Each structure stands twice: as structure tokens, then as C-alpha cells.
Short mmCIF file of C-alpha atoms in Angstrom, two decimals:
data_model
loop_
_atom_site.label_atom_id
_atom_site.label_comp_id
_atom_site.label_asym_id
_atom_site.label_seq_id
_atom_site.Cartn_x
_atom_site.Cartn_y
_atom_site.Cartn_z
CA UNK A 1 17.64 1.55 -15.76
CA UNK A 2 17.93 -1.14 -13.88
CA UNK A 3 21.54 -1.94 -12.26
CA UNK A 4 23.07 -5.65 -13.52
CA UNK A 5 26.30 -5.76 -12.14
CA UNK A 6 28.87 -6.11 -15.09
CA UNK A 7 29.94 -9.55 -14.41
CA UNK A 8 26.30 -11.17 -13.93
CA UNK A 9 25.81 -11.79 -17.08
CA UNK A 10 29.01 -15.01 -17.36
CA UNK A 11 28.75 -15.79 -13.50
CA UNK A 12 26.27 -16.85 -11.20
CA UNK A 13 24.56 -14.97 -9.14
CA UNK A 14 27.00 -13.38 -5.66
CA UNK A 15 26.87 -15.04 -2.77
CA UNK A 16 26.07 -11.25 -0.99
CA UNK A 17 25.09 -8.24 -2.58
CA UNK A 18 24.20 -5.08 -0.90
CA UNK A 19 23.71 -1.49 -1.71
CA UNK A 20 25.59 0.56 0.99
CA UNK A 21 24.88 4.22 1.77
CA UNK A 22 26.40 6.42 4.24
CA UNK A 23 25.51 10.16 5.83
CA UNK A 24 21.65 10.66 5.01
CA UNK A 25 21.04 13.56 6.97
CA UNK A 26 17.40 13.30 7.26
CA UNK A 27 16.66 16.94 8.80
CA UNK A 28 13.70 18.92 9.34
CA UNK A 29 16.05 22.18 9.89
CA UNK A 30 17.38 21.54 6.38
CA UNK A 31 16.87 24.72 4.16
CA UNK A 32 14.92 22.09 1.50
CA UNK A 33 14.04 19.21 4.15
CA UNK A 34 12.77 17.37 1.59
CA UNK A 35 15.99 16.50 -0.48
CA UNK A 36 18.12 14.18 1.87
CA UNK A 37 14.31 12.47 1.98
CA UNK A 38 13.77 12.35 -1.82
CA UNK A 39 17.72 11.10 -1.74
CA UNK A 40 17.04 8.67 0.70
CA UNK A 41 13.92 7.36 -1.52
CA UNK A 42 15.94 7.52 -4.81
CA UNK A 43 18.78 5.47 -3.22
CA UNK A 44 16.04 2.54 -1.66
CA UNK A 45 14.69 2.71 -5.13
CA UNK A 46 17.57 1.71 -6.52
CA UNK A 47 18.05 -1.55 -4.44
CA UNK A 48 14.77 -2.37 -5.21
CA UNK A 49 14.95 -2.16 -9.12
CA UNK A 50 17.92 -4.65 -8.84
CA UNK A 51 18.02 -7.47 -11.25
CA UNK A 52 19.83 -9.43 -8.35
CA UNK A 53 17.76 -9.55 -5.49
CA UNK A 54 19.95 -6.85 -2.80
CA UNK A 55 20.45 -9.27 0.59
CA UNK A 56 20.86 -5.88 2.68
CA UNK A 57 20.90 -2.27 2.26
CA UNK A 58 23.39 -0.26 4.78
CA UNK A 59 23.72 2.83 6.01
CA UNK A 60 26.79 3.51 7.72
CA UNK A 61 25.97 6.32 10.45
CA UNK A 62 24.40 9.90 10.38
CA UNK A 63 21.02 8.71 9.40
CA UNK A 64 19.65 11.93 10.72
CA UNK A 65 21.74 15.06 11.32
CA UNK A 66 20.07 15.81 15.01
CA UNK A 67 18.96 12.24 16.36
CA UNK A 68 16.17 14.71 17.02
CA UNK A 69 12.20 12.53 17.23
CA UNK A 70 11.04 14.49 14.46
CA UNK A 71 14.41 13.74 12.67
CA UNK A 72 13.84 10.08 13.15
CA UNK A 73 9.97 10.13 12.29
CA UNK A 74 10.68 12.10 8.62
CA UNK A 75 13.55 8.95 8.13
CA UNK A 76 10.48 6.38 9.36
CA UNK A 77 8.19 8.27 6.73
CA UNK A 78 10.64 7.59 3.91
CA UNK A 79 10.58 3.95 4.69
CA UNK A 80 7.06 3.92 5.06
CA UNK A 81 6.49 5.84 1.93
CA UNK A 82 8.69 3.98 -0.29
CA UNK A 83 8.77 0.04 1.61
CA UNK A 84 12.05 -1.32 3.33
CA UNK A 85 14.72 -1.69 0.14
CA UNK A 86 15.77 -5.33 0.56
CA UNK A 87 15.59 -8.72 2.55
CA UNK A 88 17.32 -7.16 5.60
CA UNK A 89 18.17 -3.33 6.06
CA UNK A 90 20.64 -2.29 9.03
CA UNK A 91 21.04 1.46 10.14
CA UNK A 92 24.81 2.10 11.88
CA UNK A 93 25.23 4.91 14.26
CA UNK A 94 27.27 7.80 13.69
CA UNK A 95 27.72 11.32 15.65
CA UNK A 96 24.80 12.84 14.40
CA UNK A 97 22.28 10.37 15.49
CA UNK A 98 22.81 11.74 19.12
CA UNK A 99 23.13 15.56 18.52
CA UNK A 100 20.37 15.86 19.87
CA UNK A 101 19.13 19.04 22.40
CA UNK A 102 19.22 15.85 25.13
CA UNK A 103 21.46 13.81 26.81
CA UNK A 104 23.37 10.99 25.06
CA UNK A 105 21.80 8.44 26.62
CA UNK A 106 18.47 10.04 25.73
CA UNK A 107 19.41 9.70 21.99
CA UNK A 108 21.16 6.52 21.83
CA UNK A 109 17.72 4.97 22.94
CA UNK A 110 15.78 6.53 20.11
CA UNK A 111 18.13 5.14 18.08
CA UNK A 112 17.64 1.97 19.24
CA UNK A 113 13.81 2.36 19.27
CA UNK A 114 13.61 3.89 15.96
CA UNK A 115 16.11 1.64 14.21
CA UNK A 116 13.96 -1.39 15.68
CA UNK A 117 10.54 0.23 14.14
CA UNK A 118 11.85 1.24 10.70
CA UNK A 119 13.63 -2.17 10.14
CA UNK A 120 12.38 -5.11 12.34
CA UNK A 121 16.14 -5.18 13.63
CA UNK A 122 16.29 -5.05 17.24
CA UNK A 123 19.88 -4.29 19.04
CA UNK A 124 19.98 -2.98 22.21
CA UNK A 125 23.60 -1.78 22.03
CA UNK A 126 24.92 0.48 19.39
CA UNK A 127 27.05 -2.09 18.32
CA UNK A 128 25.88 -5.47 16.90
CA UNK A 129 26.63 -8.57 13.73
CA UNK A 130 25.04 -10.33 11.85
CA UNK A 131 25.46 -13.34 9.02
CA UNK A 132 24.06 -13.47 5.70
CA UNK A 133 24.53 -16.17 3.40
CA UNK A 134 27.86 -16.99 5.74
CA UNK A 135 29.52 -13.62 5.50
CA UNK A 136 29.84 -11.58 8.39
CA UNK A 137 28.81 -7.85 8.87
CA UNK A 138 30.07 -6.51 12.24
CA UNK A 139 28.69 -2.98 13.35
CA UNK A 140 30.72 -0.90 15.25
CA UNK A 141 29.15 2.37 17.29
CA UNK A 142 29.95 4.88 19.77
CA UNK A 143 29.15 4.65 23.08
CA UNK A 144 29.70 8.70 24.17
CA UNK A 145 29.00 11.84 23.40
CA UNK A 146 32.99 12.78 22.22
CA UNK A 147 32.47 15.29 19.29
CA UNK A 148 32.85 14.43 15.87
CA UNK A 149 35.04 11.07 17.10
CA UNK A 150 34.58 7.70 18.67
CA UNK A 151 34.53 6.32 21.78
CA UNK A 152 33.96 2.56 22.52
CA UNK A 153 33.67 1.09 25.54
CA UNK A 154 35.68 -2.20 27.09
CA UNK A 155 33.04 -4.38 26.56
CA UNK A 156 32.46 -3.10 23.09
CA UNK A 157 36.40 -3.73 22.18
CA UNK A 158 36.43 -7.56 23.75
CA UNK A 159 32.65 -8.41 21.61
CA UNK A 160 35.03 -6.95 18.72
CA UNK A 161 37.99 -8.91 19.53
CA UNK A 162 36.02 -12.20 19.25
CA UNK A 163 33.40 -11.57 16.50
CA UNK A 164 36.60 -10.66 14.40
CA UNK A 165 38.24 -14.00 15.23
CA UNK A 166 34.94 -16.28 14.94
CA UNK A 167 34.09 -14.23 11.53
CA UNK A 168 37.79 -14.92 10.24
CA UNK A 169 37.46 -18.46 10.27
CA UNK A 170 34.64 -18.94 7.46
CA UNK A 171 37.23 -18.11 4.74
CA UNK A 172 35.34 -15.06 3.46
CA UNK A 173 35.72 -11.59 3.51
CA UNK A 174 34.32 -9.93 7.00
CA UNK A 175 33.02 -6.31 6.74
CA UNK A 176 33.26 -4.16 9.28
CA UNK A 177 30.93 -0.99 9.09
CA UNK A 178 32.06 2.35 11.40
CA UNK A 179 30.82 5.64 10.58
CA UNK A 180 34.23 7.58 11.77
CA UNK A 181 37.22 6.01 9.49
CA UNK A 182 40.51 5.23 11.06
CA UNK A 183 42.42 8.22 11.55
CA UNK A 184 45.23 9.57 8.69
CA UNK A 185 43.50 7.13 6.24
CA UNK A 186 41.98 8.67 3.26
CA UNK A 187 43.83 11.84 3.14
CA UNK A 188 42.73 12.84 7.06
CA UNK A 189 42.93 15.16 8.71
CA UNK A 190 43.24 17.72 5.71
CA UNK A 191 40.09 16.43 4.27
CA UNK A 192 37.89 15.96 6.79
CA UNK A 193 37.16 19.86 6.00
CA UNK A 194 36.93 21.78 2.77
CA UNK A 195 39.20 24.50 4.08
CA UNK A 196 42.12 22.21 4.54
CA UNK A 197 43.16 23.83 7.52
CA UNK A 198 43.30 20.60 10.11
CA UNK A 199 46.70 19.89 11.59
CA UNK A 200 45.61 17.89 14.22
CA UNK A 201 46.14 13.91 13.59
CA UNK A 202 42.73 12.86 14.58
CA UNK A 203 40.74 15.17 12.53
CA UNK A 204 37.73 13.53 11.06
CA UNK A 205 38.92 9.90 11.88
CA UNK A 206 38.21 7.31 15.07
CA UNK A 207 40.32 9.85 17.36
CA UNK A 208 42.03 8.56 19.98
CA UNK A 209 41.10 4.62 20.16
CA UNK A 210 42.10 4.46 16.42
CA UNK A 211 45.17 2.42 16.94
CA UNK A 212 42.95 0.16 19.10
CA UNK A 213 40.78 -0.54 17.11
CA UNK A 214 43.13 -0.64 13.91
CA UNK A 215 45.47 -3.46 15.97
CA UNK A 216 41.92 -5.63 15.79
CA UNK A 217 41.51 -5.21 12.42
CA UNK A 218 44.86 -6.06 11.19
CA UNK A 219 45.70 -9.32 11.44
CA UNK A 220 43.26 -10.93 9.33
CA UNK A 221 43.10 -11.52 5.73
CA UNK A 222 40.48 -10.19 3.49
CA UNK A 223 39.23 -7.77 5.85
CA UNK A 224 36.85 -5.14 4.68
CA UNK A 225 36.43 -1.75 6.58
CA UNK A 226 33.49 0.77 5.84
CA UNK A 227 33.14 4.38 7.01
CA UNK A 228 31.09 7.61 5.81
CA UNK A 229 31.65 10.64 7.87
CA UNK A 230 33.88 12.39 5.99
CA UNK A 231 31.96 13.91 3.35
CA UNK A 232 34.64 13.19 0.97
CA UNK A 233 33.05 12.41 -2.48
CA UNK A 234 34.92 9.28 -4.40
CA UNK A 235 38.37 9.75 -4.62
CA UNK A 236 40.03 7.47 -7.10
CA UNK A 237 43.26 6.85 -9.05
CA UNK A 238 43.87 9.76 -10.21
CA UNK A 239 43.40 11.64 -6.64
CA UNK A 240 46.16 9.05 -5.57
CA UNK A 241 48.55 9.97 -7.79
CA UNK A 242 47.91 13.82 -7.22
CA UNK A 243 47.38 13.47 -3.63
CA UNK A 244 48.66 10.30 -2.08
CA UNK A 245 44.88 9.21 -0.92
CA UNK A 246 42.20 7.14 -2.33
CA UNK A 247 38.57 6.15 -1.37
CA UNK A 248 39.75 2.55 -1.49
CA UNK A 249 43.26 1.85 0.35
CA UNK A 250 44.59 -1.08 1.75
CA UNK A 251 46.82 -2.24 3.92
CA UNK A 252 48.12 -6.05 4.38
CA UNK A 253 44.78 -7.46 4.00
CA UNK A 254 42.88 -5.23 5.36
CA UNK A 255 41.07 -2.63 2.53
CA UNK A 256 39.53 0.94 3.76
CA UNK A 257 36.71 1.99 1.97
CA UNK A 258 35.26 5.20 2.46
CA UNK A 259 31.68 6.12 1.46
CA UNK A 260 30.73 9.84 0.23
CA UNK A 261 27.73 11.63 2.04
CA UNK A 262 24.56 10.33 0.28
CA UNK A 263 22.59 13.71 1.23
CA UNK A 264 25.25 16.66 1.98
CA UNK A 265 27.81 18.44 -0.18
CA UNK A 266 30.96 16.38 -1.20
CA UNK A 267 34.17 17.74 -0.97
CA UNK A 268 37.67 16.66 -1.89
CA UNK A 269 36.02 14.13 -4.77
CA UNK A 270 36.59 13.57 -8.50
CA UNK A 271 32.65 13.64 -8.50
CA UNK A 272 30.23 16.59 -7.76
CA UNK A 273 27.00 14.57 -7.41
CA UNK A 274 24.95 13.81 -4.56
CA UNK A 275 23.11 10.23 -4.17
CA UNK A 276 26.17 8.70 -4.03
CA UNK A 277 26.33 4.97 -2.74
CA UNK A 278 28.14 2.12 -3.26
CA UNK A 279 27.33 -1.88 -4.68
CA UNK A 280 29.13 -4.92 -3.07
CA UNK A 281 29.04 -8.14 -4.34
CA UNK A 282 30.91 -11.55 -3.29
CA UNK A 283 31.26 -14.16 -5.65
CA UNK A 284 32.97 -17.35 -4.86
CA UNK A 285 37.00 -16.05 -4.60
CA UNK A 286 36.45 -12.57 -5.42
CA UNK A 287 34.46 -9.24 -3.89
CA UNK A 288 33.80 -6.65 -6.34
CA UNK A 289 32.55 -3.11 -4.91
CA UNK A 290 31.37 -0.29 -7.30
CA UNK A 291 31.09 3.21 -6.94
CA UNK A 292 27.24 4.05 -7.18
CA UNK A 293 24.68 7.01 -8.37
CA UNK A 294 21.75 6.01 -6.67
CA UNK A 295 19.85 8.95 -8.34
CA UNK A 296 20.57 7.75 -11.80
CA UNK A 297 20.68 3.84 -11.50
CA UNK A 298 24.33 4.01 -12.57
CA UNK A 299 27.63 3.23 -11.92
CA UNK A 300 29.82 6.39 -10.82
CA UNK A 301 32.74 6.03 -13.62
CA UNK A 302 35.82 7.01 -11.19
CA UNK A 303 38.19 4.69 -11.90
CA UNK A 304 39.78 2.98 -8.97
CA UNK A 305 41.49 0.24 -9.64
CA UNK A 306 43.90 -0.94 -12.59
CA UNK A 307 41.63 2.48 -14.78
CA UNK A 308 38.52 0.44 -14.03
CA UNK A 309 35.56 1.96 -12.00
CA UNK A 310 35.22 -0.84 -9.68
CA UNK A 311 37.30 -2.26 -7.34
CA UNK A 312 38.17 -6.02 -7.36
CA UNK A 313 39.81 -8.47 -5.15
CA UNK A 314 40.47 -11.89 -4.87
CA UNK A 315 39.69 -13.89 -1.74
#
């Protein structure tokens, strides 16, 4: 099946439209290495049956689970395999990608090298923007080796500053893409494990720069902020109501989105499946993002907005 989104057939065709993924986990110690790669394929697949051309296909962090060089060569072989999934394709950093039995240094530049190779997208920082068709996509990354959280740098936080201020003035939405979310969004720090035992407040968010970063983010309008990490599956509506947490929350005018694990087991969802991703599309005044199986060419069905499986905004 190919995936139309449900309001192309009265409007025109979006201004952006991208197929965003999060958490591959490309491993070669995997029991079955060969699932986050067939995963991987299924979800590049599915931007490339699109009946709207896909602008840019994201992956917000954790690309591989070890940052390891075979790691990165079984993710290069996927791409090779299967061809890049749309006009532009931009891999984020995440903890994962510099796990690695070296230093951090060691692994941030295969990053870099191997991020170049697979998508003809050269950064030599792990942080970096872009513009396509006049929105902006800003890429945050962390510049040490600090666990399972962040840690960005002075010079990282001033670039940040200022891309969020030049990006605010074109009137659309900006999206911001950060594998860690901002901490005691989503339900953290209970679910950033499945034995709901975390008491500490930065559990399975940013960590200790969170505020920092969140006082950047804030002040705009129509501010759009992507993270993976988690694991979480999509939590909708009904989790919200249970629970007090969502997969899509927001704040003034800033909205949290947070992406399930594309290749690892889910926990804390409404949904059990794997290959989840997620479909964003700007139209003219309004940004519509939908919960994605990327196995099945589908839409996910959680409803997250108003009992509707998408979620909708105005702009």
C-alpha cells in the first residue's frame, strides 16, 4: 500500500513532508542482527513508495547500538542495499552512536565519517541545520561521553540560541530533533524503564542542561521538538487520561513529540509493534504529524488528538 496522507486528496501537495524514525539499533551483537536491518529497510521502503515525494527521512539518534565500525558498515549496507529513501536523509546522534570499546572522541568521528558516506551530508560537529523548502530543521547532539544523558557544549548552546531566533522569523514551524527528550516530559523518569522503578528527575531525559536548553526552546511560537530514546511505544489519549502523559504534549507553543524505538522492544505504549515511525507534513497554516507502521505502509491508529490518530495544528 502505498501511504497518501489523508488530506492530499482536497489540498495541495505540503510544503515539507518527511518520514521520521528514531532508535535503529543496527547491531552485529544482536541475537537476530538482521532484524533492526530488515526494519531499517522496511521503514526506507516506505518513504520511497510515497505518493508525495518524502523531502527528508530522519533518524533521531541511536542509529547503531555500539557506534562500533562494523555497527556503522551493516547501517551503510542497508543503504546501499536498499538506495538512500528520499531527496535528503539526515542521521542525529544519540548515546549509542559512541558506546563504543573507544574513546568518545574516537566515535564521534566515525560518526561524522560514516554519516558523511551513507548520506552525502557532511557536518563536522554533532550538531548542525538545515532548510528545506524554508522550514528549518535544527540538530542537536552531545558533545560527551555522560551516560544515557546529554551534554552540550557553550558553543553548541550560543549556535542554538541564534539558529532558533533566525529560524523563528520565517513564520513556520521550526523542528528541533534531540535524541534524549527534555526531562519529566512524557511520563519520565518512570518510563524511561519498564520496571518503573526511577525516582531520580533526570531519568531518561536531557539530564542536567534540560532547563537550558528548554529556556531556548520556549519562547517561540510553533516550535516543534523531536526525541527517540526512550523506547516508549506511542502513547496517546487514552494513556493521558490514565496516566497524565502523552507522546505528543505541548506547552505554550512549543509541542514535544516523542518517537518509539524503530528496532527495539516498546514499552509503556498503547501499541506492541515494532517499525514504528512517524509522517510530518506542513501545509500552508497547519502541520499534521501521524503515527506510522513502517512495516505495514500504514498509519498506527492511536488516537491522539480530539479521538483522531494524527495530530494537527494550526500555524
Amino acid at each position: 500500500m502505498i501511504f497518501v496522507s489523508r488530506l492530499q486528496a482536497k489540498c495541495a501537495s505540503p510544503r515539507l513532508h518527511l518520514l521520521i524514525v528514531s532508535d535503529t539499533h543496527i547491531d552485529h551483537l544482536h541475537p537476530r542482527p538482521i532484524v533492526p536491518q530488515r526494519l531499517l529497510s522496511h521503514a526506507i521502503a516506505d518513504a520511497q513508495r510515497a505518493a508525495t515525494k518524502v523531502d527528508a527521512f530522519v533518524v533521531i539518534g541511536d542509529v547503531t547500538s555500539r557506534g562500533s565500525e562494523i555497527n556503522w558498515e551493516m547501517t551503510k549496507a542497508v543503504f546501499e542495499k536498499t538506495g538512500l529513501p528520499a531527496e535528503r536523509t539526515l542521521l542525529a546522534i544519540g548515546n549509542h552512536d559512541t558506546w563504543s570499546d573507544e574513546n568518545f572522541e574516537t566515535a564521534l568521528e566515525r560518526y561524522l565519517t560514516y554519516t558523511a558516506a551513507i548520506t552525502g551530508e557532511k557536518h563536522d560537529k554533532p550538531y548542525f541545520s538545515t532548510v528545506i523548502n524554508g522550514v528549518s530543521l535544527i540538530f542537536l547532539g552531545s558533545e560527551n561521553d555522560v551516560g544515557c544523558e546529554a551534554e552540550f557544549s557553550e558553543e553548541q548552546f550560543d549556535w542554538f540560541a541564534a539558529e532558533m531566533e533566525a529560524a523563528s522569523r520565517s513564520g513556520l514551524p521550526v523542528l528541533v530533533f534531540c535524541h534524549q527528550p527534555l526531562n519529566q516530559t512524557h511520563g519520565l523518569p518512570r518510563t524511561s524503564c519498564i520496571e518503573e522503578t526511577d525516582t531520580d528527575p533526570f531519568d531518561g531525559g536531557v539530564g542536567y542542561q534540560s532547563d537550558r536548553l528548554r529556556a531556548i526552546l520556549e519562547p517561540y511560537d510553533n516550535v516543534f521538538y523531536f526525541s527517540g530514546h526512550s523506547h516508549m511505544g506511542y502513547a496517546g489519549e487514552k494513556r493521558f487520561a490514565e496516566e497524565g502523559y502523552s507522546s505528543f504534549e505541548t506547552v505554550g507553543g512549543l509541542t514535544l513529540v516523542n518517537l518509539p524505538s524503530l528496532a527495539c522492544g516498546n514499552h509503556h505504549f498503547e501499541t506492541t509493534r515494532f517499525g514504528l515511525g512517524l509522517q510530518l507534513e506542513i501545509y500552508d497554516h497547519e502541520i499534521i504529524l501521524t503515527p506510522r507502521d513502517t512495516r505495514m505502509h500504514c498509519g498506527v491508529g492511536v488516537k491522539v488528538q480530539n479521538g483522531k490518530p494524527y495530530f494537527r495544528k494550526a500555524f
